[in-house]
Amino acid sequence: MKFDCLVVGAGISGATCARLLAEAGKKVLVIEKQKNSAGNCHDYLSKEGITIHTHGPHIFHTNNKQVWNFLNRFTEFRFFQHRVLSFADGLLIPFPINVDTINMVYNTSITTEEVLPFLEKEVKKSSFTNPPQNFRDAVVSQVGERLYNLFFKNYTIKQWGRQPEELSAEIAKRIPVRTNRDGRYFSDQYQGIPLAGYTKMADNMLAHENISIMFGADYFKLGDLASSLLDEGKGLTVYTGELDKFFDYKYGELEYRSLHIEFKTIEQQLYQSVAVVNYPNDYDFTRITEFKHMTGECPTSEKTVICMEYPKEKGIPYYVVITESNTKKREQYMADVKALEKKGKHIFTGRLAEYKYYNMDQAVLAAIEKTENYLKGL
């Protein structure tokens, strides 16, 4: 059997492309090296009756109604407003930085109207390069050195295995700073967790008569066999894997940061007061997640499940590492991507394939736009 489209990867990007192509009448083959869908969003129901996120916490959030409506076709969402605390100086402090954070750290009682002037004073007495040249500069230019040292410096060293001065200022764009008492980690209009889990959502996306799936199949090991499954001369390949691997590392290896995740069952109703607590300065792990808070499952059970995240250099690629060296390599690879996509037989989409830090909604939107543009060009 010949297929119109070959999708490499059954994560959220691949599942989005596969579904849209199938609904457009294309025969689609999805190749996934894991034995399950959903990629790094994969989850499962533990023996305690709690849905566990295999690769660490995933909270969906977006302001994009198109993306929200698209995913709601395949799952109901449990509405969940994510809140994070940071364990620093022996205190559990609201994070991201808001008026309550400042008052706890500085032992002050400023009002919401005084936040910006307060931070401006902190920034003014701090040392940094302007415009910001790296991650440290970018954060200090927003909140000053004391808050940077308390919440960001050591967390960054643990998370990335590098000094903050080695990392791009672009990473700091993801750091929210609030001038009010909004203690939510995200302020997006739509927030939640798929009611039956991300894996079920991805399975529903892939459940279409025009979609066939090969689990446990490595695209690169299949080699010419994969290409032979495509309709000769007309077929489309959607690639969502590592960018450098596709091109056989011709410009050198790109760096991806991984995690060792340790799961523990705790014999008590709740372990912590919120879903996620960051540990910027203490211990080797970066954060602890307690899934009960996110899923609402087993609220009265005397058992709960937590996960502790230990960043590491090698393993499953979770995060792209935005340094000057990686950015230069990315530019070379993306020039080749652009040339391939221009011919109309390839789509590269997703965090790994574009070597770009996407939130889940951004990954879905990119996949929608690239697929729709391809279909319009036929």
CSV table of C-alpha atoms in Angstrom, one decimal:
chain,number,residue,atom,x,y,z
A,1,MET,CA,0.0,0.0,0.0
A,2,LYS,CA,1.2,3.5,-0.9
A,3,PHE,CA,0.6,6.5,1.3
A,4,ASP,CA,0.2,10.2,0.4
A,5,CYS,CA,1.9,11.4,3.6
A,6,LEU,CA,4.5,10.0,6.0
A,7,VAL,CA,4.5,11.6,9.5
A,8,VAL,CA,7.6,10.9,11.6
A,9,GLY,CA,6.6,11.1,15.3
A,10,ALA,CA,3.2,10.7,17.0
A,11,GLY,CA,3.7,13.5,19.5
A,12,ILE,CA,1.5,16.6,19.6
A,13,SER,CA,3.0,18.1,16.4
A,14,GLY,CA,2.9,14.9,14.4
A,15,ALA,CA,-0.7,14.0,15.6
A,16,THR,CA,-1.9,17.5,14.6
A,17,CYS,CA,-0.4,17.3,11.1
A,18,ALA,CA,-1.6,13.7,10.6
A,19,ARG,CA,-5.2,14.6,11.6
A,20,LEU,CA,-5.4,17.6,9.3
A,21,LEU,CA,-3.9,15.7,6.4
A,22,ALA,CA,-6.3,12.8,6.9
A,23,GLU,CA,-9.3,15.1,7.1
A,24,ALA,CA,-8.2,16.6,3.7
A,25,GLY,CA,-8.4,13.1,2.2
A,26,LYS,CA,-4.8,12.1,2.4
A,27,LYS,CA,-3.7,8.6,3.3
A,28,VAL,CA,-1.3,9.0,6.2
A,29,LEU,CA,1.2,6.7,7.7
A,30,VAL,CA,2.6,7.7,11.2
A,31,ILE,CA,5.9,6.2,12.2
A,32,GLU,CA,6.7,6.4,15.9
A,33,LYS,CA,9.7,4.8,17.5
A,34,GLN,CA,8.0,4.6,21.0
A,35,LYS,CA,5.2,2.1,21.6
A,36,ASN,CA,2.8,4.8,22.4
A,37,SER,CA,1.5,8.2,21.1
A,38,ALA,CA,1.8,11.7,22.6
A,39,GLY,CA,5.6,11.9,22.7
A,40,ASN,CA,6.9,13.9,25.6
A,41,CYS,CA,3.3,14.6,26.6
A,42,HIS,CA,2.7,10.9,27.3
A,43,ASP,CA,0.8,10.1,30.5
A,44,TYR,CA,-0.7,7.0,32.2
A,45,LEU,CA,-2.9,6.0,35.1
A,46,SER,CA,-0.8,4.7,38.0
A,47,LYS,CA,-1.8,1.9,40.4
A,48,GLU,CA,-2.8,4.6,42.9
A,49,GLY,CA,-5.4,5.9,40.4
A,50,ILE,CA,-3.6,9.1,39.6
A,51,THR,CA,-2.6,10.2,36.1
A,52,ILE,CA,1.1,10.5,35.9
A,53,HIS,CA,3.0,12.6,33.3
A,54,THR,CA,5.8,10.3,32.2
A,55,HIS,CA,8.1,13.1,31.2
A,56,GLY,CA,7.3,15.7,33.8
A,57,PRO,CA,4.4,18.1,34.2
A,58,HIS,CA,2.5,19.4,31.2
A,59,ILE,CA,-0.1,22.1,31.8
A,60,PHE,CA,-1.9,23.3,28.6
A,61,HIS,CA,-2.4,27.0,28.3
A,62,THR,CA,-3.1,29.3,25.4
A,63,ASN,CA,-4.7,32.6,24.3
A,64,ASN,CA,-5.3,31.2,20.8
A,65,LYS,CA,-8.9,30.2,20.3
A,66,GLN,CA,-8.2,28.3,17.1
A,67,VAL,CA,-5.8,26.0,18.9
A,68,TRP,CA,-8.1,25.7,21.9
A,69,ASN,CA,-11.1,24.8,19.7
A,70,PHE,CA,-9.0,22.3,17.7
A,71,LEU,CA,-7.9,20.3,20.7
A,72,ASN,CA,-11.3,20.4,22.3
A,73,ARG,CA,-12.5,18.3,19.4
A,74,PHE,CA,-10.4,15.4,20.9
A,75,THR,CA,-10.7,15.9,24.6
A,76,GLU,CA,-12.5,17.6,27.4
A,77,PHE,CA,-10.3,19.7,29.6
A,78,ARG,CA,-10.2,19.9,33.4
A,79,PHE,CA,-10.0,23.6,34.1
A,80,PHE,CA,-6.8,24.1,36.1
A,81,GLN,CA,-5.1,27.4,37.0
A,82,HIS,CA,-1.4,26.6,37.6
A,83,ARG,CA,0.3,28.0,40.6
A,84,VAL,CA,4.0,27.6,41.5
A,85,LEU,CA,5.9,28.2,44.7
A,86,SER,CA,9.7,28.6,45.0
A,87,PHE,CA,11.6,27.3,48.0
A,88,ALA,CA,14.2,30.0,48.7
A,89,ASP,CA,15.8,31.2,51.9
A,90,GLY,CA,13.7,28.6,53.8
A,91,LEU,CA,10.4,30.0,52.6
A,92,LEU,CA,7.8,28.9,50.1
A,93,ILE,CA,7.5,32.1,48.0
A,94,PRO,CA,5.0,32.8,45.2
A,95,PHE,CA,6.5,32.5,41.7
A,96,PRO,CA,6.5,34.2,39.2
A,97,ILE,CA,7.5,37.4,40.8
A,98,ASN,CA,4.5,39.6,41.9
A,99,VAL,CA,3.8,42.0,44.7
A,100,ASP,CA,3.5,39.2,47.3
A,101,THR,CA,6.8,37.8,46.2
A,102,ILE,CA,8.5,41.1,46.7
A,103,ASN,CA,6.9,41.7,50.1
A,104,MET,CA,8.1,38.3,51.4
A,105,VAL,CA,11.6,38.7,50.1
A,106,TYR,CA,12.2,42.2,51.1
A,107,ASN,CA,10.0,42.2,54.2
A,108,THR,CA,8.1,45.2,52.8
A,109,SER,CA,4.4,46.1,52.3
A,110,ILE,CA,4.4,47.8,48.9
A,111,THR,CA,1.2,48.0,46.9
A,112,THR,CA,0.6,46.9,43.4
A,113,GLU,CA,1.1,50.5,42.2
A,114,GLU,CA,4.6,50.5,43.8
A,115,VAL,CA,5.9,47.4,42.1
A,116,LEU,CA,7.3,48.9,38.9
A,117,PRO,CA,9.0,51.8,40.8
A,118,PHE,CA,10.4,49.3,43.3
A,119,LEU,CA,11.8,47.1,40.5
A,120,GLU,CA,13.2,50.1,38.6
A,121,LYS,CA,15.2,51.0,41.7
A,122,GLU,CA,16.5,47.4,42.0
A,123,VAL,CA,17.5,47.4,38.4
A,124,LYS,CA,19.2,50.8,38.6
A,125,LYS,CA,21.5,49.7,41.4
A,126,SER,CA,22.4,46.4,39.5
A,127,SER,CA,25.1,45.7,37.0
A,128,PHE,CA,24.3,44.4,33.6
A,129,THR,CA,24.8,45.0,29.9
A,130,ASN,CA,22.1,46.9,28.1
A,131,PRO,CA,20.8,45.8,25.6
A,132,PRO,CA,21.0,42.4,27.3
A,133,GLN,CA,23.7,40.1,25.8
A,134,ASN,CA,22.8,36.9,27.7
A,135,PHE,CA,20.3,35.3,30.1
A,136,ARG,CA,21.7,37.0,33.2
A,137,ASP,CA,21.5,40.4,31.6
A,138,ALA,CA,18.0,39.9,30.4
A,139,VAL,CA,16.7,38.8,33.9
A,140,VAL,CA,18.7,41.4,35.9
A,141,SER,CA,17.4,44.2,33.5
A,142,GLN,CA,13.9,43.2,34.6
A,143,VAL,CA,14.1,42.5,38.3
A,144,GLY,CA,17.6,43.4,39.6
A,145,GLU,CA,20.4,41.3,41.0
A,146,ARG,CA,18.9,40.2,44.3
A,147,LEU,CA,15.8,38.6,42.8
A,148,TYR,CA,17.9,37.2,40.0
A,149,ASN,CA,20.3,35.6,42.5
A,150,LEU,CA,17.5,34.2,44.7
A,151,PHE,CA,15.3,32.7,42.0
A,152,PHE,CA,17.1,32.4,38.7
A,153,LYS,CA,20.9,32.0,38.9
A,154,ASN,CA,21.3,28.6,40.5
A,155,TYR,CA,18.1,27.2,39.0
A,156,THR,CA,19.5,28.1,35.6
A,157,ILE,CA,22.9,26.5,36.3
A,158,LYS,CA,21.1,23.3,37.4
A,159,GLN,CA,18.6,23.3,34.5
A,160,TRP,CA,21.0,24.0,31.7
A,161,GLY,CA,24.4,22.8,33.1
A,162,ARG,CA,25.9,26.2,32.2
A,163,GLN,CA,26.5,29.6,33.6
A,164,PRO,CA,23.6,32.0,32.7
A,165,GLU,CA,26.1,34.2,30.9
A,166,GLU,CA,26.5,31.4,28.3
A,167,LEU,CA,22.8,31.3,27.5
A,168,SER,CA,20.8,33.4,25.1
A,169,ALA,CA,18.8,36.4,26.4
A,170,GLU,CA,15.9,34.9,24.4
A,171,ILE,CA,15.3,32.3,27.1
A,172,ALA,CA,14.4,35.0,29.6
A,173,LYS,CA,11.4,36.1,27.4
A,174,ARG,CA,9.5,33.2,29.0
A,175,ILE,CA,9.8,34.6,32.5
A,176,PRO,CA,6.7,36.5,33.6
A,177,VAL,CA,6.9,39.4,36.1
A,178,ARG,CA,3.7,40.7,37.5
A,179,THR,CA,2.8,44.1,39.0
A,180,ASN,CA,-0.3,42.7,40.7
A,181,ARG,CA,-1.2,39.9,43.0
A,182,ASP,CA,-2.0,37.4,40.3
A,183,GLY,CA,-0.3,34.2,41.6
A,184,ARG,CA,-1.0,32.1,38.6
A,185,TYR,CA,2.0,30.9,36.7
A,186,PHE,CA,0.2,31.5,33.4
A,187,SER,CA,-2.2,34.3,32.6
A,188,ASP,CA,-3.6,32.8,29.4
A,189,GLN,CA,-7.3,32.8,28.8
A,190,TYR,CA,-7.6,29.0,28.3
A,191,GLN,CA,-5.8,26.7,30.7
A,192,GLY,CA,-6.3,23.1,31.7
A,193,ILE,CA,-5.4,19.4,31.7
A,194,PRO,CA,-7.0,16.9,29.2
A,195,LEU,CA,-9.6,15.1,31.3
A,196,ALA,CA,-8.6,11.6,30.1
A,197,GLY,CA,-5.0,12.5,29.7
A,198,TYR,CA,-2.7,13.7,26.9
A,199,THR,CA,-2.2,10.2,25.6
A,200,LYS,CA,-5.9,9.7,25.1
A,201,MET,CA,-6.1,13.1,23.4
A,202,ALA,CA,-3.3,12.1,21.0
A,203,ASP,CA,-4.9,8.7,20.3
A,204,ASN,CA,-8.2,10.4,19.5
A,205,MET,CA,-6.4,12.8,17.1
A,206,LEU,CA,-4.9,9.7,15.3
A,207,ALA,CA,-8.2,7.8,15.2
A,208,HIS,CA,-9.1,8.4,11.6
A,209,GLU,CA,-9.8,6.0,8.8
A,210,ASN,CA,-7.1,7.6,6.7
A,211,ILE,CA,-4.4,7.2,9.4
A,212,SER,CA,-2.3,4.1,9.8
A,213,ILE,CA,0.3,3.9,12.6
A,214,MET,CA,3.6,1.9,13.0
A,215,PHE,CA,4.6,2.0,16.7
A,216,GLY,CA,8.1,0.8,17.7
A,217,ALA,CA,9.4,1.7,14.3
A,218,ASP,CA,12.5,3.9,13.9
A,219,TYR,CA,12.3,6.1,10.8
A,220,PHE,CA,16.1,6.2,10.4
A,221,LYS,CA,16.4,2.4,10.7
A,222,LEU,CA,13.7,1.9,8.1
A,223,GLY,CA,15.7,3.9,5.6
A,224,ASP,CA,14.6,3.4,2.0
A,225,LEU,CA,11.7,1.3,3.2
A,226,ALA,CA,10.0,4.3,4.7
A,227,SER,CA,10.5,6.3,1.4
A,228,SER,CA,9.1,3.4,-0.6
A,229,LEU,CA,5.8,3.6,1.3
A,230,LEU,CA,5.2,7.0,-0.1
A,231,ASP,CA,3.4,7.7,-3.4
A,232,GLU,CA,6.4,8.1,-5.7
A,233,GLY,CA,7.0,11.7,-6.7
A,234,LYS,CA,4.0,13.1,-4.8
A,235,GLY,CA,4.4,12.1,-1.2
A,236,LEU,CA,4.9,14.4,1.7
A,237,THR,CA,7.1,13.7,4.7
A,238,VAL,CA,6.3,15.5,8.0
A,239,TYR,CA,9.3,15.4,10.3
A,240,THR,CA,9.1,16.1,14.0
A,241,GLY,CA,12.4,14.6,15.3
A,242,GLU,CA,15.8,16.0,16.0
A,243,LEU,CA,16.8,18.6,13.4
A,244,ASP,CA,20.5,17.6,13.3
A,245,LYS,CA,19.8,13.9,13.0
A,246,PHE,CA,17.7,14.3,9.9
A,247,PHE,CA,20.7,15.8,8.1
A,248,ASP,CA,23.1,13.3,9.6
A,249,TYR,CA,24.8,16.0,11.7
A,250,LYS,CA,26.4,17.6,8.7
A,251,TYR,CA,26.9,21.0,10.5
A,252,GLY,CA,27.6,19.3,13.9
A,253,GLU,CA,25.5,18.1,16.8
A,254,LEU,CA,23.0,20.4,18.3
A,255,GLU,CA,22.6,20.2,22.1
A,256,TYR,CA,19.4,19.0,23.8
A,257,ARG,CA,18.9,19.0,27.6
A,258,SER,CA,17.4,16.0,29.2
A,259,LEU,CA,16.0,15.0,32.6
A,260,HIS,CA,16.2,12.1,35.0
A,261,ILE,CA,12.7,11.9,36.6
A,262,GLU,CA,12.3,10.1,39.9
A,263,PHE,CA,8.7,9.1,40.8
A,264,LYS,CA,7.8,8.5,44.5
A,265,THR,CA,4.5,7.3,46.1
A,266,ILE,CA,4.0,9.1,49.4
A,267,GLU,CA,1.8,7.6,52.1
A,268,GLN,CA,-0.2,10.8,52.8
A,269,GLN,CA,-3.1,12.7,51.4
A,270,LEU,CA,-1.0,15.6,50.0
A,271,TYR,CA,2.7,16.2,49.9
A,272,GLN,CA,2.7,20.0,49.1
A,273,SER,CA,0.2,22.8,48.8
A,274,VAL,CA,0.5,23.4,45.0
A,275,ALA,CA,1.2,21.2,41.9
A,276,VAL,CA,4.8,22.4,41.5
A,277,VAL,CA,7.4,23.7,43.9
A,278,ASN,CA,10.7,25.0,42.4
A,279,TYR,CA,14.0,24.4,44.3
A,280,PRO,CA,16.4,27.0,42.8
A,281,ASN,CA,19.2,26.8,45.4
A,282,ASP,CA,18.8,23.7,47.5
A,283,TYR,CA,19.2,20.0,46.4
A,284,ASP,CA,20.2,18.7,43.0
A,285,PHE,CA,16.6,18.5,41.6
A,286,THR,CA,15.0,21.6,40.1
A,287,ARG,CA,11.4,21.0,41.1
A,288,ILE,CA,8.9,18.6,42.6
A,289,THR,CA,5.5,18.0,41.0
A,290,GLU,CA,2.5,16.5,42.7
A,291,PHE,CA,0.0,15.3,40.1
A,292,LYS,CA,-3.1,15.2,42.3
A,293,HIS,CA,-3.3,19.0,42.3
A,294,MET,CA,-3.5,19.0,38.5
A,295,THR,CA,-5.8,16.1,37.9
A,296,GLY,CA,-8.1,16.3,40.9
A,297,GLU,CA,-8.0,12.5,41.2
A,298,CYS,CA,-8.2,10.5,44.4
A,299,PRO,CA,-8.5,13.6,46.6
A,300,THR,CA,-9.2,11.7,49.8
A,301,SER,CA,-6.7,8.9,49.2
A,302,GLU,CA,-3.9,8.6,51.8
A,303,LYS,CA,-1.5,8.1,48.9
A,304,THR,CA,-0.1,10.7,46.5
A,305,VAL,CA,2.5,10.5,43.7
A,306,ILE,CA,5.3,13.1,43.2
A,307,CYS,CA,8.1,13.4,40.7
A,308,MET,CA,11.5,15.1,41.2
A,309,GLU,CA,13.4,16.4,38.1
A,310,TYR,CA,17.2,16.1,37.8
A,311,PRO,CA,18.5,17.8,34.7
A,312,LYS,CA,21.1,15.9,32.7
A,313,GLU,CA,23.1,16.3,29.5
A,314,LYS,CA,22.2,13.1,27.6
A,315,GLY,CA,18.9,11.2,27.3
A,316,ILE,CA,15.5,11.9,25.9
A,317,PRO,CA,15.7,15.3,24.3
A,318,TYR,CA,13.4,17.7,26.2
A,319,TYR,CA,14.8,21.2,25.8
A,320,VAL,CA,16.8,23.0,23.1
A,321,VAL,CA,19.9,24.8,24.4
A,322,ILE,CA,20.0,28.3,23.0
A,323,THR,CA,23.6,29.3,23.0
A,324,GLU,CA,25.5,31.2,20.3
A,325,SER,CA,27.1,28.1,19.0
A,326,ASN,CA,23.8,26.2,18.7
A,327,THR,CA,22.1,29.2,17.2
A,328,LYS,CA,24.7,29.3,14.4
A,329,LYS,CA,24.3,25.6,13.6
A,330,ARG,CA,20.5,26.0,13.7
A,331,GLU,CA,20.7,28.7,11.1
A,332,GLN,CA,22.6,26.4,8.8
A,333,TYR,CA,20.2,23.5,9.2
A,334,MET,CA,17.2,25.7,8.8
A,335,ALA,CA,18.5,27.0,5.5
A,336,ASP,CA,18.4,23.4,4.3
A,337,VAL,CA,14.9,23.0,5.8
A,338,LYS,CA,13.7,26.0,4.0
A,339,ALA,CA,15.1,24.6,0.7
A,340,LEU,CA,13.4,21.3,1.2
A,341,GLU,CA,10.1,22.8,2.3
A,342,LYS,CA,10.1,25.0,-0.8
A,343,LYS,CA,9.9,21.9,-3.0
A,344,GLY,CA,6.6,21.0,-1.3
A,345,LYS,CA,7.6,17.5,-0.2
A,346,HIS,CA,8.7,18.1,3.4
A,347,ILE,CA,7.4,19.8,6.5
A,348,PHE,CA,9.6,20.2,9.6
A,349,THR,CA,7.6,21.1,12.6
A,350,GLY,CA,7.8,21.0,16.4
A,351,ARG,CA,10.3,21.8,19.2
A,352,LEU,CA,12.9,19.3,18.0
A,353,ALA,CA,12.5,19.6,14.2
A,354,GLU,CA,12.7,23.4,14.3
A,355,TYR,CA,15.1,23.5,17.3
A,356,LYS,CA,12.9,26.1,18.9
A,357,TYR,CA,11.4,26.4,22.3
A,358,TYR,CA,7.7,25.9,21.8
A,359,ASN,CA,4.9,25.7,24.4
A,360,MET,CA,2.3,23.0,23.5
A,361,ASP,CA,-0.1,25.5,22.0
A,362,GLN,CA,2.7,27.1,19.9
A,363,ALA,CA,3.6,23.6,18.6
A,364,VAL,CA,0.0,22.9,17.7
A,365,LEU,CA,-0.4,26.3,16.0
A,366,ALA,CA,2.8,25.8,14.0
A,367,ALA,CA,1.7,22.4,12.9
A,368,ILE,CA,-1.7,23.7,11.8
A,369,GLU,CA,-0.3,26.6,9.9
A,370,LYS,CA,2.4,24.5,8.1
A,371,THR,CA,-0.1,21.8,7.2
A,372,GLU,CA,-2.7,24.3,5.9
A,373,ASN,CA,-0.1,26.1,3.8
A,374,TYR,CA,0.9,22.8,2.3
A,375,LEU,CA,-2.7,21.9,1.5
A,376,LYS,CA,-3.3,25.3,0.0
A,377,GLY,CA,-0.3,24.9,-2.3
A,378,LEU,CA,-1.7,21.6,-3.9
